Coordinates of C-alpha atoms in Angstrom, one line a residue:
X1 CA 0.0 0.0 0.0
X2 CA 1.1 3.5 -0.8
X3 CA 2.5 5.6 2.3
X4 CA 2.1 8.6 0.2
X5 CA 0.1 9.8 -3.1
X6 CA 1.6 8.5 -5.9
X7 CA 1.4 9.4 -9.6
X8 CA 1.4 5.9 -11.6
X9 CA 1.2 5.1 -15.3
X10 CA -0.5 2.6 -16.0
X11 CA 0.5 0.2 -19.5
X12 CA -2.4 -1.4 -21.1
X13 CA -2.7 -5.2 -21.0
X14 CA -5.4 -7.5 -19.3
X15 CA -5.9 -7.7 -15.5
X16 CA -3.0 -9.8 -14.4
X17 CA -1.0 -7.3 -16.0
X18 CA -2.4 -4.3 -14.4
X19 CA -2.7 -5.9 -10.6
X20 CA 1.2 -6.8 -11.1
X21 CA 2.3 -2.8 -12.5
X22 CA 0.1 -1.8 -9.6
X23 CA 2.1 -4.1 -6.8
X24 CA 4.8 -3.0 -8.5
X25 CA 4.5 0.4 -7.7
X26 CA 2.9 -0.6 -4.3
X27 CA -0.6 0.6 -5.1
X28 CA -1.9 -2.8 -4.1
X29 CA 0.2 -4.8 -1.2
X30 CA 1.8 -7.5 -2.7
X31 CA 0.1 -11.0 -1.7
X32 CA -1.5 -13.6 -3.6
X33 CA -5.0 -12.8 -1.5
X34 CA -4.9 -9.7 -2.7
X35 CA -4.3 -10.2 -5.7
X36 CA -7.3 -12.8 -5.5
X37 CA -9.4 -10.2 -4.2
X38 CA -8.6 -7.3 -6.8
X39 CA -9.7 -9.9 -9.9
X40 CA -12.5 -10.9 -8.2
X41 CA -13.6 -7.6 -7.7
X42 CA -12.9 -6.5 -11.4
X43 CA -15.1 -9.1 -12.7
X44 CA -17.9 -8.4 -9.8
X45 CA -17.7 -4.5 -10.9
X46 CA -17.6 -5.3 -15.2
X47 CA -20.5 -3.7 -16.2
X48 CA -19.1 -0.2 -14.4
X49 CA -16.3 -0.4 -17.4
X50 CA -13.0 -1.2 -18.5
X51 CA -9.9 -0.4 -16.8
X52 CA -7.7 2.9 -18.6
X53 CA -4.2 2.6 -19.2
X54 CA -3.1 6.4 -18.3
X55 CA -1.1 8.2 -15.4
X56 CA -3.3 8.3 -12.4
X57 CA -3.0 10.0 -9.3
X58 CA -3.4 7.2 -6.6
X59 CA -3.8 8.7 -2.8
X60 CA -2.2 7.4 0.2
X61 CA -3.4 3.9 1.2
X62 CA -6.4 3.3 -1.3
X63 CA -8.5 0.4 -1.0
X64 CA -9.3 -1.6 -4.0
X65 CA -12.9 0.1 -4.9
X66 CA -11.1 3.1 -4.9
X67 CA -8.3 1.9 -7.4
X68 CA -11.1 0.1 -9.4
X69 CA -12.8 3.8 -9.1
X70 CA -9.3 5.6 -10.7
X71 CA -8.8 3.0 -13.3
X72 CA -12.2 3.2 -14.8
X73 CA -13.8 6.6 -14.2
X74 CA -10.5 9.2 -13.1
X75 CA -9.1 11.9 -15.5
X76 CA -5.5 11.1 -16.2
X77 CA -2.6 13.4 -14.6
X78 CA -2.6 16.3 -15.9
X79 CA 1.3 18.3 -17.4
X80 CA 1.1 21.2 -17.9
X81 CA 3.2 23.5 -20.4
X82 CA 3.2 27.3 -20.6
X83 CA 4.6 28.8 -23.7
X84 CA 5.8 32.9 -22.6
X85 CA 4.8 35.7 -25.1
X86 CA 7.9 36.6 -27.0
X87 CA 9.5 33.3 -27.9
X88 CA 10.5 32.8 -31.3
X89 CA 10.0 29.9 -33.3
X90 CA 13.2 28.1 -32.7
X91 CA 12.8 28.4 -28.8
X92 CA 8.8 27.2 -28.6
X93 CA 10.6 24.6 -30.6
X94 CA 13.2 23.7 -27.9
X95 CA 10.8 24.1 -25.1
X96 CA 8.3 21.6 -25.9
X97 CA 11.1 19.5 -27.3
X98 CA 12.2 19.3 -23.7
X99 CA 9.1 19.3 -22.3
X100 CA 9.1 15.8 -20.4
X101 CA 6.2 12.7 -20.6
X102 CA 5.3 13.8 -24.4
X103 CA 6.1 11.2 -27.3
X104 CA 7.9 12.4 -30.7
X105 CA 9.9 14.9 -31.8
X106 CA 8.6 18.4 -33.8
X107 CA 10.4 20.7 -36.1
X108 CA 10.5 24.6 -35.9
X109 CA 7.2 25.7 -36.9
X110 CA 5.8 29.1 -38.9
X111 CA 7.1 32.0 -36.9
X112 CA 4.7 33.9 -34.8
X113 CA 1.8 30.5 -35.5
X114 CA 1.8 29.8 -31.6
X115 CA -0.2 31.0 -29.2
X116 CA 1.6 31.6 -25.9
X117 CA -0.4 30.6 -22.9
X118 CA 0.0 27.3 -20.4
X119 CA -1.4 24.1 -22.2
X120 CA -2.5 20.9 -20.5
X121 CA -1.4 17.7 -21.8
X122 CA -1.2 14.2 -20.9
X123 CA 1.4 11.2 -20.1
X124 CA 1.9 9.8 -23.7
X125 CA 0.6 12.6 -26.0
X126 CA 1.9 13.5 -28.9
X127 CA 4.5 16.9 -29.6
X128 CA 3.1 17.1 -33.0
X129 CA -0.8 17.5 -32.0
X130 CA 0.3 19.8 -28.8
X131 CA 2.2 21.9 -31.3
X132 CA -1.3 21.9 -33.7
X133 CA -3.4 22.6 -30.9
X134 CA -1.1 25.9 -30.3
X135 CA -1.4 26.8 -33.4
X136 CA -4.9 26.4 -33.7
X137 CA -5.4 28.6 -30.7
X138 CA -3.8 31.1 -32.4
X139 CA -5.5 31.0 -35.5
X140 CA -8.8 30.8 -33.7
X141 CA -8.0 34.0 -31.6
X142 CA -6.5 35.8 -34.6
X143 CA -9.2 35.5 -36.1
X144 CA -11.8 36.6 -33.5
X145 CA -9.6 39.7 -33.1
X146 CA -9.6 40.4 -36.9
X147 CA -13.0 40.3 -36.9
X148 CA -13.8 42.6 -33.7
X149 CA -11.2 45.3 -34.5
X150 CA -10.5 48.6 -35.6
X151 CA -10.3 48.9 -39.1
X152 CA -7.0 50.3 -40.0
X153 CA -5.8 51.1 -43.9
X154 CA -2.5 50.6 -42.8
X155 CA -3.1 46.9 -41.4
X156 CA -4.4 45.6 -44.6
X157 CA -4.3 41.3 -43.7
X158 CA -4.7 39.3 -40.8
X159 CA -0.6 38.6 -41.0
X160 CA 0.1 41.8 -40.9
X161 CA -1.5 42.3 -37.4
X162 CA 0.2 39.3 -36.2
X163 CA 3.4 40.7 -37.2
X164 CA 2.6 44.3 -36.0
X165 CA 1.8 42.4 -32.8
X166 CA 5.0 40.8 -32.3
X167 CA 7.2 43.9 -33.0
X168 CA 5.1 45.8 -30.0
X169 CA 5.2 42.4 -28.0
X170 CA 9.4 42.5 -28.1
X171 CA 9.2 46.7 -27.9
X172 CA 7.6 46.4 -24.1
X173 CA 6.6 44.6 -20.6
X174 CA 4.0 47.1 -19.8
X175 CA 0.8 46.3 -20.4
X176 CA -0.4 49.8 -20.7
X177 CA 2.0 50.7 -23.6
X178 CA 1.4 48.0 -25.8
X179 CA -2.0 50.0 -27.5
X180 CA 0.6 53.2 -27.6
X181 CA 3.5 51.2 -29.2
X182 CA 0.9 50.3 -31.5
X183 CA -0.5 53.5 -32.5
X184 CA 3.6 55.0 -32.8
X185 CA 4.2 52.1 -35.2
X186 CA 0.8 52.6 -37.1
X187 CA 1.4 56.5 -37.4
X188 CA 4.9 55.7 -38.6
X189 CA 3.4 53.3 -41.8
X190 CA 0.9 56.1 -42.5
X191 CA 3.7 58.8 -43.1
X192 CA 5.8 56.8 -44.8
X193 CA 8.2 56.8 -41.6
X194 CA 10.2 53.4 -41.3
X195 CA 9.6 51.9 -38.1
X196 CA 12.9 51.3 -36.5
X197 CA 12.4 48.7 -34.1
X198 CA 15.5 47.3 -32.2
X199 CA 13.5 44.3 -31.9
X200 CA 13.8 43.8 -35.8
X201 CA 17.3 44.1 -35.7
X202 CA 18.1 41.7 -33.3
X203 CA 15.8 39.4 -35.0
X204 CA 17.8 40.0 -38.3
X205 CA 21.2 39.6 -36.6
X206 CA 19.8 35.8 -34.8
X207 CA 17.8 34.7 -37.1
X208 CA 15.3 34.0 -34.6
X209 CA 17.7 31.7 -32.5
X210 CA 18.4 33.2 -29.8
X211 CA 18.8 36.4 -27.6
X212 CA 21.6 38.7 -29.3
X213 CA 24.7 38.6 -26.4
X214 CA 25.9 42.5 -27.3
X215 CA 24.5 45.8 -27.3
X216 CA 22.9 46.8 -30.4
X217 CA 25.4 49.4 -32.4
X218 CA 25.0 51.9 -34.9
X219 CA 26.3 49.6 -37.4
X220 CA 24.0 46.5 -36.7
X221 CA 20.8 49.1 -38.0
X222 CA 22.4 49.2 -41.6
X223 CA 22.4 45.3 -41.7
X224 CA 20.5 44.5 -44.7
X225 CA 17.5 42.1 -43.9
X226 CA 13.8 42.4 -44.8
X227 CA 13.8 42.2 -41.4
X228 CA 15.6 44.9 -40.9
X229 CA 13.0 48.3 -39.5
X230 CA 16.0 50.6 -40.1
X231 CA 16.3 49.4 -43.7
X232 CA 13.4 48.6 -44.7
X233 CA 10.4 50.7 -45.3
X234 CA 7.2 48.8 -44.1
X235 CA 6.3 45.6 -42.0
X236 CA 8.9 42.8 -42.0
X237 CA 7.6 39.7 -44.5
X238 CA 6.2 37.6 -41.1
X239 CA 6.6 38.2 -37.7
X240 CA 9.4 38.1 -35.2
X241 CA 8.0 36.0 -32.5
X242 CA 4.7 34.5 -31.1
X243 CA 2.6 37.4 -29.9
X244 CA 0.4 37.2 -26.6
X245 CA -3.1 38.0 -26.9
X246 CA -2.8 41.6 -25.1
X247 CA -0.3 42.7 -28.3
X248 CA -2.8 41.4 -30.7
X249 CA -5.7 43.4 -29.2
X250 CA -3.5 46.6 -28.7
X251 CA -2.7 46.7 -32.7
X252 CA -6.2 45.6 -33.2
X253 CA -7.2 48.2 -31.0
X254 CA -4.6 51.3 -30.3
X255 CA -5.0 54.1 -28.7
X256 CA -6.0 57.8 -30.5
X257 CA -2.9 60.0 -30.8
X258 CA -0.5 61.7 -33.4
X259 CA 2.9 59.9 -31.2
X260 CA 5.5 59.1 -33.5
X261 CA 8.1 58.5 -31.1
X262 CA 9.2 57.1 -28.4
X263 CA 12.3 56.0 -26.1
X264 CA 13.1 54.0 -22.5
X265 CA 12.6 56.5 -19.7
X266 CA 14.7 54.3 -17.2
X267 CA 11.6 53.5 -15.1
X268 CA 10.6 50.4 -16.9
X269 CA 8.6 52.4 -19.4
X270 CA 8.8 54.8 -22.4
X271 CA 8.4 58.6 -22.9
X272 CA 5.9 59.3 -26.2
X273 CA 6.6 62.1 -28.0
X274 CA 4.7 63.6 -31.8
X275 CA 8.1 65.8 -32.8
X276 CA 11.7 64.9 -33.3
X277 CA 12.4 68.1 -31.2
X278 CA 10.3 66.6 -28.0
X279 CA 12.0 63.4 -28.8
X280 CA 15.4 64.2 -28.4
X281 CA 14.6 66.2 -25.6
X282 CA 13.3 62.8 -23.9
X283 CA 16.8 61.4 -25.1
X284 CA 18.5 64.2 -23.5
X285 CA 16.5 63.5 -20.1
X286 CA 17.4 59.2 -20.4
X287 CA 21.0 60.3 -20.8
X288 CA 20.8 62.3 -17.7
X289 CA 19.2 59.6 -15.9
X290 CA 21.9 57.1 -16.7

């Protein structure tokens, strides 16, 4: 009998084979009368259903009717995996990758086609169809916000909110930014202004791999990518990473204002400016601060 609660995965086969996993794993004491006792039960109980092979949770010291209870009627244990906003393609690759008790391997998918939020999955499930149910939560919620938001002429497509959302998603942690990120980078595409995201640049200089181990320079914003916001003069061709839902809602849905600009105000956050002359003046004040 258990002294303590026990998670327990449970092979399929008849009921010899199950008694002896769960004796193994000291579910059920080991002894022949016990044993006895357990198969007579099974057969007595039939009509209530077949045993599950799964992972169970077993408590401390449960009698048979309550294994027989687990086996037939119990959810199984349930992993869980949470996917952060921000992560490129090639990381949400190596997380769930790594991510133990799941069966296969997956390859890097589409940039930006993951949804980043915790998923619940199961001893034995498949990477592959945890991967397509990420990516069908984000298609589902992509959609729904492409259908509730504000119409913009310079976000003409579906993708190009997505990828709009990721640059704002990699520009700040504040929630109460994102929406103004948004309308700064939607102002810029409506002048003509290139956007001239950092974010781009380090995505250019990775290629999505990984975090970039240097300080930007001067020199890495003439590196000629189409991901490249310095170089370029629109949206990159796809996005940068996966997006949370709040960046997708705050281009779907940015604030009102004429800001063009803005910059790290060494509090966590930004200062938003409309002019290149109230802009540099917020550089000035950074510099100060530093």
């Amino acid at each position: 009998m258990l002294s303590s609660a026990k998670d327990v995965v449970i092979s399929k086969g008849n009921t010899d084979a199950v008694i002896s996993q769960l004796q193994r794993e000291h579910v059920l004491s080991n002894s022949f009368l016990n044993k006895l006792i357990f198969q007579i039960a099974v057969k007595m109980t039939a009509k209530q259903g077949p045993l599950h092979a799964a992972e169970f949770a077993f408590p401390k010291q449960a009698s048979i009717q309550q294994v027989l209870n687990i086996l037939r009627h119990a959810k199984p244990v349930q992993h869980e995996l949470t996917i952060p906003e921000g992560l490129t393609a090639y990381q949400i690759e190596n997380l769930i990758n790594q991510a133990p008790f799941l069966t296969g391997q997956i390859i890097v998918p589409t940039e930006g086609s993951v949804l980043p939020q915790t998923y619940a999955y199961e001893y034995g499930n498949s990477r592959e169809k945890l991967l397509q149910r990420m990516q069908d939560s984000m298609q589902k919620t992509l959609d729904q916000i492409w259908k509730n938001r504000q119409p913009l002429a310079e976000i003409k497509t579906p993708k190009e909110l997505l990828t709009l959302a990721s640059i704002v998603e990699k520009e700040t942690a504040v929630p109460r930014e994102r929406s103004m990120i948004a309308r700064v980078f939607i102002n810029r595409l409506k002048t003509g202004m290139r956007l001239q995201s950092d974010p781009t640049v380090i995505y250019a200089l990775t290629e999505g791999q990984g975090k970039l181990d240097r300080p930007l320079t001067r020199q890495d914003w003439t590196v000629e990518s189409a991901y490249n916001t310095y170089w370029i003069d629109a949206l990159p061709p796809s996005p940068i990473c996966s997006p949370g839902k709040a960046a997708l809602e705050a281009v779907a849905h940015p604030v009102d204002g004429n800001m063009l600009y803005f910059v790290a105000n060494g509090t966590g956050g930004h200062s938003f400016s409309s002019s290149l002359t109230e802009h540099n003046h917020n550089v000035a004040l950074r510099k100060e601060k530093k």
